[in-house]
Every structure is written in structure tokens, then in C-alpha cells.
mmCIF file of C-alpha atoms in Angstrom:
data_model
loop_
_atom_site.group_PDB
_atom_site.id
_atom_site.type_symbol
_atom_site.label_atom_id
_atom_site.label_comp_id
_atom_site.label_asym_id
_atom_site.label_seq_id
_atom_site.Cartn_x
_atom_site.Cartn_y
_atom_site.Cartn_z
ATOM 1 C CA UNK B 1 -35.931 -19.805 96.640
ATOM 2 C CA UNK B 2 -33.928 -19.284 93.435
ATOM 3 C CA UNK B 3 -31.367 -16.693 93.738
ATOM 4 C CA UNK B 4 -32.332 -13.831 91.291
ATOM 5 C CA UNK B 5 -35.489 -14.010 93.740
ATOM 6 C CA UNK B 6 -33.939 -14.422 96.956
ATOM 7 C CA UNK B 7 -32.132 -10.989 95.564
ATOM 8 C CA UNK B 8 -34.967 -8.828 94.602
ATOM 9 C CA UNK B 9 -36.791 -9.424 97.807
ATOM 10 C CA UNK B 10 -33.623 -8.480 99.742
ATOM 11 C CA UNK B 11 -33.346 -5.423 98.141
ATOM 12 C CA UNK B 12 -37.057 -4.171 98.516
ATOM 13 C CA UNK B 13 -36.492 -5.293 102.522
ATOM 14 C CA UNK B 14 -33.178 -3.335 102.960
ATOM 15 C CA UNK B 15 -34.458 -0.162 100.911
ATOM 16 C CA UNK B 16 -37.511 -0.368 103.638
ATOM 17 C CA UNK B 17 -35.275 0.318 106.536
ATOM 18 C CA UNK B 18 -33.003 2.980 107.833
ATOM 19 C CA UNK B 19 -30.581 0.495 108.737
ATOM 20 C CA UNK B 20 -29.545 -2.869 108.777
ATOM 21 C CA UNK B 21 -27.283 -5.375 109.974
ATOM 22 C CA UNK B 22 -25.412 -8.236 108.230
ATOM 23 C CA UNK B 23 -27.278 -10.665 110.983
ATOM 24 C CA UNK B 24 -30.232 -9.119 110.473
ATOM 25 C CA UNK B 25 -30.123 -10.404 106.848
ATOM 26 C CA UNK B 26 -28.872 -14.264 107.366
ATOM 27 C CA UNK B 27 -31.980 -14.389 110.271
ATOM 28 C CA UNK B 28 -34.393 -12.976 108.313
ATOM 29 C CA UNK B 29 -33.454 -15.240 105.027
ATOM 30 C CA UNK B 30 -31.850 -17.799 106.775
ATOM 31 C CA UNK B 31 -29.093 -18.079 104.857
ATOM 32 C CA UNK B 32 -25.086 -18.165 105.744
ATOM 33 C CA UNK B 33 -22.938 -14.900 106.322
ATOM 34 C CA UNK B 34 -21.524 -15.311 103.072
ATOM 35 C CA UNK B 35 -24.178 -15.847 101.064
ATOM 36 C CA UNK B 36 -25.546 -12.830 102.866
ATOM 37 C CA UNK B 37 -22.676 -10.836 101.855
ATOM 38 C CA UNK B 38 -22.863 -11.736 98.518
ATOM 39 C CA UNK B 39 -26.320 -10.527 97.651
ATOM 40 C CA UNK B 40 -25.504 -7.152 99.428
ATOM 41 C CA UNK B 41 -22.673 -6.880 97.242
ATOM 42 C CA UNK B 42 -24.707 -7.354 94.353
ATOM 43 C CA UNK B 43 -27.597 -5.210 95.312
ATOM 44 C CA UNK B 44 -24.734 -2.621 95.692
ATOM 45 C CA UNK B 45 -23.957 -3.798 91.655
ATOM 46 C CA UNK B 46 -27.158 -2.851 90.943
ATOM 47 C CA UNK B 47 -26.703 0.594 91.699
ATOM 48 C CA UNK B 48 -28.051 1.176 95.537
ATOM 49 C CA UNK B 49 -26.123 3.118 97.480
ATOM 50 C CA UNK B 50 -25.660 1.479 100.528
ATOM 51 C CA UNK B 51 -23.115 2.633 103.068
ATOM 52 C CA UNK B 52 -21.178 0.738 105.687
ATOM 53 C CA UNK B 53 -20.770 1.688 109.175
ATOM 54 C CA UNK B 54 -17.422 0.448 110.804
ATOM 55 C CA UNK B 55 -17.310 -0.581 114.651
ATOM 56 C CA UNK B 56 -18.337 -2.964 116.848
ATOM 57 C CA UNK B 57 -22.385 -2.702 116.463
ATOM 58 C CA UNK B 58 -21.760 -1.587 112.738
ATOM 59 C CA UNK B 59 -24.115 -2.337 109.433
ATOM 60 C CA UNK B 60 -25.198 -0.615 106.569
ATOM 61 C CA UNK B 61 -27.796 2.186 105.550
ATOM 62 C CA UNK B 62 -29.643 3.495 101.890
ATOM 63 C CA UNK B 63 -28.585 7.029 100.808
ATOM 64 C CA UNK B 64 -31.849 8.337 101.014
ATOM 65 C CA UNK B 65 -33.792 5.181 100.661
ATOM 66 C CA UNK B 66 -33.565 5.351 96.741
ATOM 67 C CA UNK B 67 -31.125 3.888 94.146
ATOM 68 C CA UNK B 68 -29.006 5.562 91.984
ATOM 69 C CA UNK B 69 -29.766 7.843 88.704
ATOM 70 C CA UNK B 70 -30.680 5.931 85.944
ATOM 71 C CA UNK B 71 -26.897 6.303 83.878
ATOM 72 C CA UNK B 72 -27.124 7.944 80.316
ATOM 73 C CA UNK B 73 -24.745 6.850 77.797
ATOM 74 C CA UNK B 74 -23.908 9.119 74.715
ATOM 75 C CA UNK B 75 -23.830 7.783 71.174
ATOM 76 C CA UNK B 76 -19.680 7.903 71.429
ATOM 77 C CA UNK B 77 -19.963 5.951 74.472
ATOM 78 C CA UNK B 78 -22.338 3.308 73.030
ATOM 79 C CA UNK B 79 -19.876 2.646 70.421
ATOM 80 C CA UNK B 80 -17.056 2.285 72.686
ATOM 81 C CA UNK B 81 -18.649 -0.468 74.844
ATOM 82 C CA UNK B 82 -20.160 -2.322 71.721
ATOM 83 C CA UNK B 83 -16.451 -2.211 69.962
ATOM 84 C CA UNK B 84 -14.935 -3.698 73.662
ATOM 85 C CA UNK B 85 -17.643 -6.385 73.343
ATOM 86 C CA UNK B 86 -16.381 -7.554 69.845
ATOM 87 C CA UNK B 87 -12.337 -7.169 70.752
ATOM 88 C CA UNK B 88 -13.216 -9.770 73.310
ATOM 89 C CA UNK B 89 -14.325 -12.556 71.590
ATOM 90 C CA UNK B 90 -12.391 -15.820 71.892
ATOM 91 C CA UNK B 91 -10.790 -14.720 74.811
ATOM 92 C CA UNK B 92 -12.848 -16.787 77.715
ATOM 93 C CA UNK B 93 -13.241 -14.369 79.920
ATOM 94 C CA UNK B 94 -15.435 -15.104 83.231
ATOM 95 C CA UNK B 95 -18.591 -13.861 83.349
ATOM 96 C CA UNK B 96 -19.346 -14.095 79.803
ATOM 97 C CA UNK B 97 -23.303 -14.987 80.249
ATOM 98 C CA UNK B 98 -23.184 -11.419 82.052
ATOM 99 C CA UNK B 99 -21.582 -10.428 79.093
ATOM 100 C CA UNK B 100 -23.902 -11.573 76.585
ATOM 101 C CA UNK B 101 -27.290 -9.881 78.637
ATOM 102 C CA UNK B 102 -25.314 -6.540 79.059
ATOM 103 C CA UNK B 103 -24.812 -6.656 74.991
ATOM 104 C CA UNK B 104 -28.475 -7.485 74.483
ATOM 105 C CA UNK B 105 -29.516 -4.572 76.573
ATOM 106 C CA UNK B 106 -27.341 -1.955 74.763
ATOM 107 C CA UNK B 107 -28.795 -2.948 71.652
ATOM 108 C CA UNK B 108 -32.547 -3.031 72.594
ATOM 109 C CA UNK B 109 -32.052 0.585 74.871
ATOM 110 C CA UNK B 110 -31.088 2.142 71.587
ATOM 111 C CA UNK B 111 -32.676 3.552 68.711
ATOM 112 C CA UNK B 112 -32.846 1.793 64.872
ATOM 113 C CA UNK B 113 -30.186 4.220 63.433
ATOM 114 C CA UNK B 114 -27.806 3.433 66.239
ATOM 115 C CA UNK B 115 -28.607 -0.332 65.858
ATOM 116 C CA UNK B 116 -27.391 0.141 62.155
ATOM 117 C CA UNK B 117 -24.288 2.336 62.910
ATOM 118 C CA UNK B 118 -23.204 -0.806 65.129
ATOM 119 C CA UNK B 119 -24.190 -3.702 62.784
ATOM 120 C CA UNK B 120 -22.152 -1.712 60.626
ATOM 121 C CA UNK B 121 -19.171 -1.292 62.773
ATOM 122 C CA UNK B 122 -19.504 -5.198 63.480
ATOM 123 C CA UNK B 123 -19.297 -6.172 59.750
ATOM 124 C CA UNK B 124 -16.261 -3.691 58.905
ATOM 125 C CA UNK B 125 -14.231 -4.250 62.114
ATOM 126 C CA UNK B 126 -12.513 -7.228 62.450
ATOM 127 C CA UNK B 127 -9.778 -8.167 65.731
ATOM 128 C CA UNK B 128 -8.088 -10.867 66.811
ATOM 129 C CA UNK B 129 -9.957 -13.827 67.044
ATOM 130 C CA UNK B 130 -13.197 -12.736 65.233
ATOM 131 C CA UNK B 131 -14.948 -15.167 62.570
ATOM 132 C CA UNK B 132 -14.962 -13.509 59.420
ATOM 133 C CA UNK B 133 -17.680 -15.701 58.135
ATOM 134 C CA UNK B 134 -19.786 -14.738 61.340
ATOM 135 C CA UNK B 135 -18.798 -11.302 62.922
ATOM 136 C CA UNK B 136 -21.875 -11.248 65.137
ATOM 137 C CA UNK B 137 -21.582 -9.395 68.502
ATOM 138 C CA UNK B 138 -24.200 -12.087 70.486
ATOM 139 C CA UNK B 139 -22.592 -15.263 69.062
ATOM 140 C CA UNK B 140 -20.451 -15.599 71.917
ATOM 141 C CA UNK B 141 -19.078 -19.050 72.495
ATOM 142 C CA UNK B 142 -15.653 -18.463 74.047
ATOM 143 C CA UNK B 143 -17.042 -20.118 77.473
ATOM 144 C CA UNK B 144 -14.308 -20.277 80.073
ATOM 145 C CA UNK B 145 -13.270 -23.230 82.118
ATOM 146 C CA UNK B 146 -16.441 -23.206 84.515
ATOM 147 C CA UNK B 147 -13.696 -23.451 87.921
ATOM 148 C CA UNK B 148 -12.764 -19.564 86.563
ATOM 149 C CA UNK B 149 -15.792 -17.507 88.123
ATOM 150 C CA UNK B 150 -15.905 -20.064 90.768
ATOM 151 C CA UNK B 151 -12.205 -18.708 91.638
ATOM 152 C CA UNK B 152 -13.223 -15.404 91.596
ATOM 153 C CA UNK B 153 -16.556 -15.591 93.625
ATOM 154 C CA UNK B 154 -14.155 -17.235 96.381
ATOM 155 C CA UNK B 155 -10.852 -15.002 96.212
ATOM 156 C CA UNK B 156 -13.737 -12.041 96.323
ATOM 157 C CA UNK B 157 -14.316 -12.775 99.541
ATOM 158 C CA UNK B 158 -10.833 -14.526 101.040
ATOM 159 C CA UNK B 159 -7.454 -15.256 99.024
ATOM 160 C CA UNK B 160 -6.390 -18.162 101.821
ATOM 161 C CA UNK B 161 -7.554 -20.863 99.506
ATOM 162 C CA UNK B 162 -7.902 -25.005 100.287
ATOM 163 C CA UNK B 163 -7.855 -26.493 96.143
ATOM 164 C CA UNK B 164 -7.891 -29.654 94.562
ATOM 165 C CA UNK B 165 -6.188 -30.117 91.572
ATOM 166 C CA UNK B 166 -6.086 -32.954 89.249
ATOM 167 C CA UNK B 167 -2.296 -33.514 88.051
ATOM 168 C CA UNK B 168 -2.499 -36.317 84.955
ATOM 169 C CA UNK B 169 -4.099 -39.250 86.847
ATOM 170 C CA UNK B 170 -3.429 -38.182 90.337
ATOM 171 C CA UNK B 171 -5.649 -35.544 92.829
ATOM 172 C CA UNK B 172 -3.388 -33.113 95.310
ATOM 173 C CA UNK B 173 -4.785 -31.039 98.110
ATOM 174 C CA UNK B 174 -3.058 -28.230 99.365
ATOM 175 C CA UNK B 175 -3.753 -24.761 100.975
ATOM 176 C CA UNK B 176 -2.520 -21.948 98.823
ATOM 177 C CA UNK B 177 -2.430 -17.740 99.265
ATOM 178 C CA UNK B 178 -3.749 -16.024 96.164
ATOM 179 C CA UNK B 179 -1.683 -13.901 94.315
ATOM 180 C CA UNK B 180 -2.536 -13.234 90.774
ATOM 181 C CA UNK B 181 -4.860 -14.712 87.989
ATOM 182 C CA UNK B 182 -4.127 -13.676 84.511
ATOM 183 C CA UNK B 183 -4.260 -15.542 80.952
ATOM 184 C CA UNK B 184 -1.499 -16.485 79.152
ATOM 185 C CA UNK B 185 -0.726 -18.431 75.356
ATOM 186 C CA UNK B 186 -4.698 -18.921 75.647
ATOM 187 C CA UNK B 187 -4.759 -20.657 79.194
ATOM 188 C CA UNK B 188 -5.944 -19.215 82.727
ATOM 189 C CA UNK B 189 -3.232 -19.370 85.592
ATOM 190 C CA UNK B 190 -3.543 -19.004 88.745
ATOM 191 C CA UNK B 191 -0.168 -17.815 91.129
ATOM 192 C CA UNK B 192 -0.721 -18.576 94.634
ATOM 193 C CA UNK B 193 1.957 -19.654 97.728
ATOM 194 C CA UNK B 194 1.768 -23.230 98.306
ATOM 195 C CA UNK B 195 1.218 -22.379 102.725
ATOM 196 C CA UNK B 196 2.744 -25.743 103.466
ATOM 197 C CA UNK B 197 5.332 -26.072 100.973
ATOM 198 C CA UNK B 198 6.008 -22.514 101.120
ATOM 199 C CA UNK B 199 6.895 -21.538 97.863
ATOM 200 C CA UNK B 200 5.418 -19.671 94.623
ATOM 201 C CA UNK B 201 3.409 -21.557 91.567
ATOM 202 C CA UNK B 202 1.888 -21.198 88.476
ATOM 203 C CA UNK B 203 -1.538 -23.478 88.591
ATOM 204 C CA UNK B 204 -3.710 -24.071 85.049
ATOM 205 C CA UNK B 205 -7.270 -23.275 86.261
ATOM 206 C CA UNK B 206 -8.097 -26.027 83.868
ATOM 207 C CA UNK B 207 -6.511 -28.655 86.431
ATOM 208 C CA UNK B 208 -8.689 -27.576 89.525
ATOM 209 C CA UNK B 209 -11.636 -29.583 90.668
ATOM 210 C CA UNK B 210 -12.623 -28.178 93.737
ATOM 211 C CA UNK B 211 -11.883 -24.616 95.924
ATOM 212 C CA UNK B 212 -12.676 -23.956 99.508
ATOM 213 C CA UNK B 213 -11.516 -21.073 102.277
ATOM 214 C CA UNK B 214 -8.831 -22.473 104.158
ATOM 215 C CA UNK B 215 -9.372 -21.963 108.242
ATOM 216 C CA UNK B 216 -8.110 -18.979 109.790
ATOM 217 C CA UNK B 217 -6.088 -20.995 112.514
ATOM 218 C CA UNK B 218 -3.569 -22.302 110.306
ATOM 219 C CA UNK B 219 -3.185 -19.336 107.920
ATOM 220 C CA UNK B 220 0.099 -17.746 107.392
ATOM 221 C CA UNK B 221 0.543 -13.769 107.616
ATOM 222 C CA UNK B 222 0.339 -11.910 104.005
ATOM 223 C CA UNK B 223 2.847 -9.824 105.405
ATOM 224 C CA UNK B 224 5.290 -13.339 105.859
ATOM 225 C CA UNK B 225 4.320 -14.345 102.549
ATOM 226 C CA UNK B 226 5.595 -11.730 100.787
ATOM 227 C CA UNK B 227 8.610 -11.623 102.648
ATOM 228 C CA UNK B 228 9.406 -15.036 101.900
ATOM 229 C CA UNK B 229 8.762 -14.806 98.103
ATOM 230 C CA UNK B 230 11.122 -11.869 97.887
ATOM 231 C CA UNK B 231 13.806 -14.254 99.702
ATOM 232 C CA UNK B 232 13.015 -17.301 96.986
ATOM 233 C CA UNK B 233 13.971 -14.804 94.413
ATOM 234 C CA UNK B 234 16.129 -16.435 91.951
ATOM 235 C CA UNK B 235 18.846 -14.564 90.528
ATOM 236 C CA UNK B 236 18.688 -13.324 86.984
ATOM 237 C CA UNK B 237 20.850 -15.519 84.610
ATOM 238 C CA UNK B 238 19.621 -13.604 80.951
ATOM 239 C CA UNK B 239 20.532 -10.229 80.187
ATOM 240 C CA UNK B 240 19.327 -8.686 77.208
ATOM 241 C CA UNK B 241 19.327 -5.198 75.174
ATOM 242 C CA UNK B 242 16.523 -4.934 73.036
ATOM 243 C CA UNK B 243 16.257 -2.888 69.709
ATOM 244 C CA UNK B 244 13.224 -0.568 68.474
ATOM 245 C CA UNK B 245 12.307 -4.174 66.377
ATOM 246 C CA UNK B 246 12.110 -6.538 69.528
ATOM 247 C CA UNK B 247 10.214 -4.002 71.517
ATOM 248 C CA UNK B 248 7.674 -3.882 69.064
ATOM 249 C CA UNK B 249 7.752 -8.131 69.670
ATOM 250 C CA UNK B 250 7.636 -7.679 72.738
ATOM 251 C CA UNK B 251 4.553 -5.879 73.353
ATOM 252 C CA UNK B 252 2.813 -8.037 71.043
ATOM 253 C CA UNK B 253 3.190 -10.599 73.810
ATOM 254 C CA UNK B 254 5.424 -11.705 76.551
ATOM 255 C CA UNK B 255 5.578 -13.756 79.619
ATOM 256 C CA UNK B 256 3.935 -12.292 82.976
ATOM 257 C CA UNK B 257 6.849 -12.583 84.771
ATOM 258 C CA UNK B 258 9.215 -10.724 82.138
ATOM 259 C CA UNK B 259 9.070 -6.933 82.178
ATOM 260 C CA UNK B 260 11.763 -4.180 80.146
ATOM 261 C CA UNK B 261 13.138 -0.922 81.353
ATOM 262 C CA UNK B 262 13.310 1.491 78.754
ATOM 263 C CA UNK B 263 17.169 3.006 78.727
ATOM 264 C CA UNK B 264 16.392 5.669 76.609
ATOM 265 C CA UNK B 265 14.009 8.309 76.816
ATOM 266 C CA UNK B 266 12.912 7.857 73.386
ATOM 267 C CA UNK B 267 12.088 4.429 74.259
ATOM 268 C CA UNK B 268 13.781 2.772 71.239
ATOM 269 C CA UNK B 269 16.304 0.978 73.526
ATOM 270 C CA UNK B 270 15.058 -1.104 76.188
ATOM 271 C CA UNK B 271 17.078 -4.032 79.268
ATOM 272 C CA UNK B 272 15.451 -7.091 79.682
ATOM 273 C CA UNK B 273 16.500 -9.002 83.231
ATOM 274 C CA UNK B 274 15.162 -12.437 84.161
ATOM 275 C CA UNK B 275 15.407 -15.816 85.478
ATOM 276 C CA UNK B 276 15.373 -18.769 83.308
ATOM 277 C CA UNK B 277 15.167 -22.660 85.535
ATOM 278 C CA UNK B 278 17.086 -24.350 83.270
ATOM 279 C CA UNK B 279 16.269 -27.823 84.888
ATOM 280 C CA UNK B 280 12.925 -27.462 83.686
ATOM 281 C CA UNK B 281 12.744 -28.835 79.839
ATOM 282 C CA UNK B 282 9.406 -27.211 79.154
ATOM 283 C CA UNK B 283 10.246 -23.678 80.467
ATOM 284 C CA UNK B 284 13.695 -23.311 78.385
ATOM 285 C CA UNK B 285 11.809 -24.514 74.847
ATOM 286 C CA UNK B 286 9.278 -21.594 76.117
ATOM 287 C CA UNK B 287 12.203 -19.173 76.481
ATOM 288 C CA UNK B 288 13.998 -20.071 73.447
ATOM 289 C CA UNK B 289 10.401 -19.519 71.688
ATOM 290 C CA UNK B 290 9.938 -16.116 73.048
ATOM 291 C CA UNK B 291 13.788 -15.370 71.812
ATOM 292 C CA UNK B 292 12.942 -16.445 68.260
ATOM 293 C CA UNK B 293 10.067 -14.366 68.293
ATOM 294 C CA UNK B 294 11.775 -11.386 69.566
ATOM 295 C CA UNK B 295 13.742 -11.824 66.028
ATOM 296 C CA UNK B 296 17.142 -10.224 65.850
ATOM 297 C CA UNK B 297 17.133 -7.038 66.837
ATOM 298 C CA UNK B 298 18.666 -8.182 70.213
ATOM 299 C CA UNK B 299 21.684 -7.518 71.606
ATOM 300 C CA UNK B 300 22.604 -10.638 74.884
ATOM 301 C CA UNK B 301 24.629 -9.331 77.243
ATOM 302 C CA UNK B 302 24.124 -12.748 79.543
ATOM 303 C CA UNK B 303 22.312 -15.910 78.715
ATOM 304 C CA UNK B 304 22.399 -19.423 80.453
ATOM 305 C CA UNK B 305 24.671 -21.966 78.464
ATOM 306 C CA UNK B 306 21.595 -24.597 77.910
ATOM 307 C CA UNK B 307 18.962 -21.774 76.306
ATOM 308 C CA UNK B 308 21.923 -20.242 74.027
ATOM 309 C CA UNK B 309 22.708 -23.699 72.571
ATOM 310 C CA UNK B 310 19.142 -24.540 72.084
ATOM 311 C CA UNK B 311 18.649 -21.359 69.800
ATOM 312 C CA UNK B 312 21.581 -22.234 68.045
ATOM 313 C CA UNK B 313 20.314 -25.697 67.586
ATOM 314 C CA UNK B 314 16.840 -23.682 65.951
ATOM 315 C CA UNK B 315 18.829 -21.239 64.006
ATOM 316 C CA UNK B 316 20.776 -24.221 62.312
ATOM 317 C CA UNK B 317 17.102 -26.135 61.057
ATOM 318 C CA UNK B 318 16.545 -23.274 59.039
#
């Protein structure tokens, strides 16, 4: 039974019923607690409002054994979603197939003059990463790597991770705790603890080849996680005072891991405090990058040796 199927006939079986039980559902469809889980959680998506009972014997119910209000949108509101469509192009974000349906639908719920107010807005507007010579909404080709929704379906349901990643010619792996996913100079990363080596890193999503839920008996505590990534702290070797001119640079872009603190309340002065690894080649010609692009309006109050001599190094080629 194909899943979109499997779906529908859950839903007309739970909206049947009082109440129901998580069992109840895996017997019935024979299919595993997770899978079972799933489909509630998207039957929930699809706007029925099912409600959880906590406790030992606990399940769900339907509000009144009938789905939600059919939502209106006004015409402000239609334009709002259809411009967020077209500022994400390019950007591979997961879930784009859902993406393109949901952008089909808005355009064949409306009526001919709104149809024309957006083709409009789609030929005039133009954002980062946009085709000039093709500015249409439902071209979407800015597929992600196919691991990314993968990721996300898992850490959904558990952040204690087992992954395989493929490093150059050579497959590791490891168990890893979750922490963040986020996209950065055009790449997905992933930041999870490594549980055995017990320390913090940055994986490309691009490198993993397989993801599976780690077993419970050999997990580590979140709460013993975090405690021993605030201990691996490293201590901030660059100090900076940035300028009205380098804030603007910096919230064009930045790192993840670098944040400011505005000193005035103007915010036209802003400290910048952070770590640089020096051993690491690759990670001081990304700093000294991100310093260049900052541009001059920067006042260093601290700055490791090997980054400050690299800049000067830049500064001198041009």
C-alpha cells in the first residue's frame, strides 16, 4: 500500500472513533510504531485536530470528529506567500516538491486578476538568486542533497543519531547528538556531539550516506552533553570593534558561530568576540575572508598572530 493511501485510509479510520491508541494503529495497519507516528503526525498536518492524552493507558481523540475550518487567505496574504516562494529560489531547501504543489495550489485557488497581479509581481521582482531570463515561480530546480529531509524525518522523531559519512575515499561510523542544522556559503551542515569522541562538529550533509537512531542503552544524557560542550569552550583569541560600515557587512552574512553585541544604543557601534583554531589552514583563510569583507571600518582590539599576518599578506597583493 503506497503511502499517500496508507494515509487517507488512516485518517477516515481514526475520524470514525472516539478514541484511539498508537497500538491500535500499527495492529490494525501492521506497520512499525514509527511509521505509525508519522502518519498521525501528518494527518495532524492536514488540519485534524487530534488531541493526546498523557498517562499510562493514554492515546489520542478528534475534536468533535471533524477537521478543521477550511483557512481563508486575503489578497495581502496571497501575495506575501507567493513573494516568500520566489525569495527562495536557489536556496535548496528540504521539502521543495512540497513546495512546488503548495505554489500550484495558490495559483489555481485564486481568481484570473489575482493570477495577473502575481505574474506581474514575478516579472518585476527580482532577489537573490533569481534567473532574470526565467523569473518563473514553478521552475524550481534548487533540489537539495536528497540525505537533507532524510535528516529531518529522523531528528523529528530522535536527535541520538548512528551516521555514515563518506570522508574523501574512506566511510566512518559514529553515533552523534543533534544539535543544529543550518546552511552556510551555499552548503548544509549539520552540528552534532560526536557520543564517543565526545566533542562538537560541523558535518557537510553532502558527505552522509546513511542515518539511523542510535540505541537508547548507550546514549549519553542531553543534560551531560551540554555540560561538556560548555567545558570544550575555547577561549576567544579575536577581539574586534566594529563601525556602522562593518555592521552593515556583517549582516549581509557571517559565520553561525560569530555573533556582535551592540555597545551603543544607537546600534552604530558593535564588539565582536570569537575563537579562531589557528592550526586549522582552511578555517584561518575563512576568517581572514570574512575580515576582508567586513572592509575597514574595524577597529582590532585582539587578533591571533597567524590571521593578522595573513591579512597583511592580502592587503599587500593589492
Amino acid at each position: 500500500m503506497k503511502k499517500v493511501e496508507r494515509v487517507n485510509i488512516i485518517m477516515r479510520y481514526i475520524n470514525n472513533r472516539s478514541r484511539f491508541t498508537i497500538s491500535e494503529i500499527m495492529q490494525e495497519f501492521n506497520i512499525s510504531r514509527s511509521t505509525a507516528i508519522r502518519d498521525i503526525k501528518e494527518i495532524e498536518a492536514m488540519g485534524m485536530p487530534l488531541v493526546a492524552e498523557v498517562g499510562r493507558d493514554g492515546g489520542y481523540f478528534v475534536m468533535n470528529n471533524s477537521v478543521l475550518p477550511t483557512v481563508r487567505f486575503t489578497d495581502n496574504e496571497i501575495k506575501a506567500l507567493f513573494l516568500a516562494f520566489m525569495a527562495t529560489r536557489n536556496q535548496q531547501l528540504p521539502y521543495l516538491k512540497s513546495r512546488h504543489s503548495l505554489a500550484e495550489k495558490l495559483l489555481g485557488l485564486i481568481s484570473e486578476n489575482q493570477q495577473d497581479d502575481l505574474m506581474l509581481l514575478n516579472q518585476i521582482l527580482l532577489f537573490e538568486g533569481t534567473n532574470p531570463n526565467n523569473p518563473d515561480l514553478l521552475d524550481l530546480s534548487d533540489l537539495p542533497h536528497p540525505m537533507l529531509e532524510q535528516l529531518i524525518q529522523h531528528i523529528l522523531m530522535d536527535s541520538y543519531l548512528w551516521i555514515t559519512v563518506q570522508e574523501g575515499e574512506e566511510c566512518k561510523s559514529y553515533p552523534i547528538y543533534l544539535l543544529h542544522i543550518y546552511r552556510e556559503k551555499s552548503y548544509w551542515l549539520m552540528e552534532g556531539f560526536h557520543l564517543e569522541e565526545e566533542k562538537t562538529q560541523i558535518i557537510p550533509v553532502d558527505q552522509l550516506t546513511d542515518i539511523r537512531t542510535y540505541p537508547v542503552k548507550h546514549r549519553m544524557s542531553r543534560k551531560k552533553i551540554l555540560e561538556k560542550q560548555r567545558s570544550q569552550k575555547e577561549e576567544i583569541n579575536l577581539m574586534l570593534e566594529l563601525g556602522p560600515k562593518a555592521i552593515a557587512q556583517f549582516k549581509k552574512y557571517h559565520p553561525l558561530t560569530v555573533s556582535i553585541s551592540y555597545t551603543n544604543p544607537y546600534q552604530t557601534r558593535a564588539r565582536l568576540n570569537t575563537f579562531v583554531d589557528v592550526r586549522k589552514e582552511e578555517e584561518v583563510n575563512e576568517m581572514v575572508n570574512w575580515l576582508l569583507f567586513l572592509g575597514v571600518d574595524v577597529e582590532v582590539k585582539e587578533i591571533p598572530g597567524e590571521v593578522l599576518e595573513r591579512v597583511r599578506e592580502r592587503t599587500m597583493m593589492w
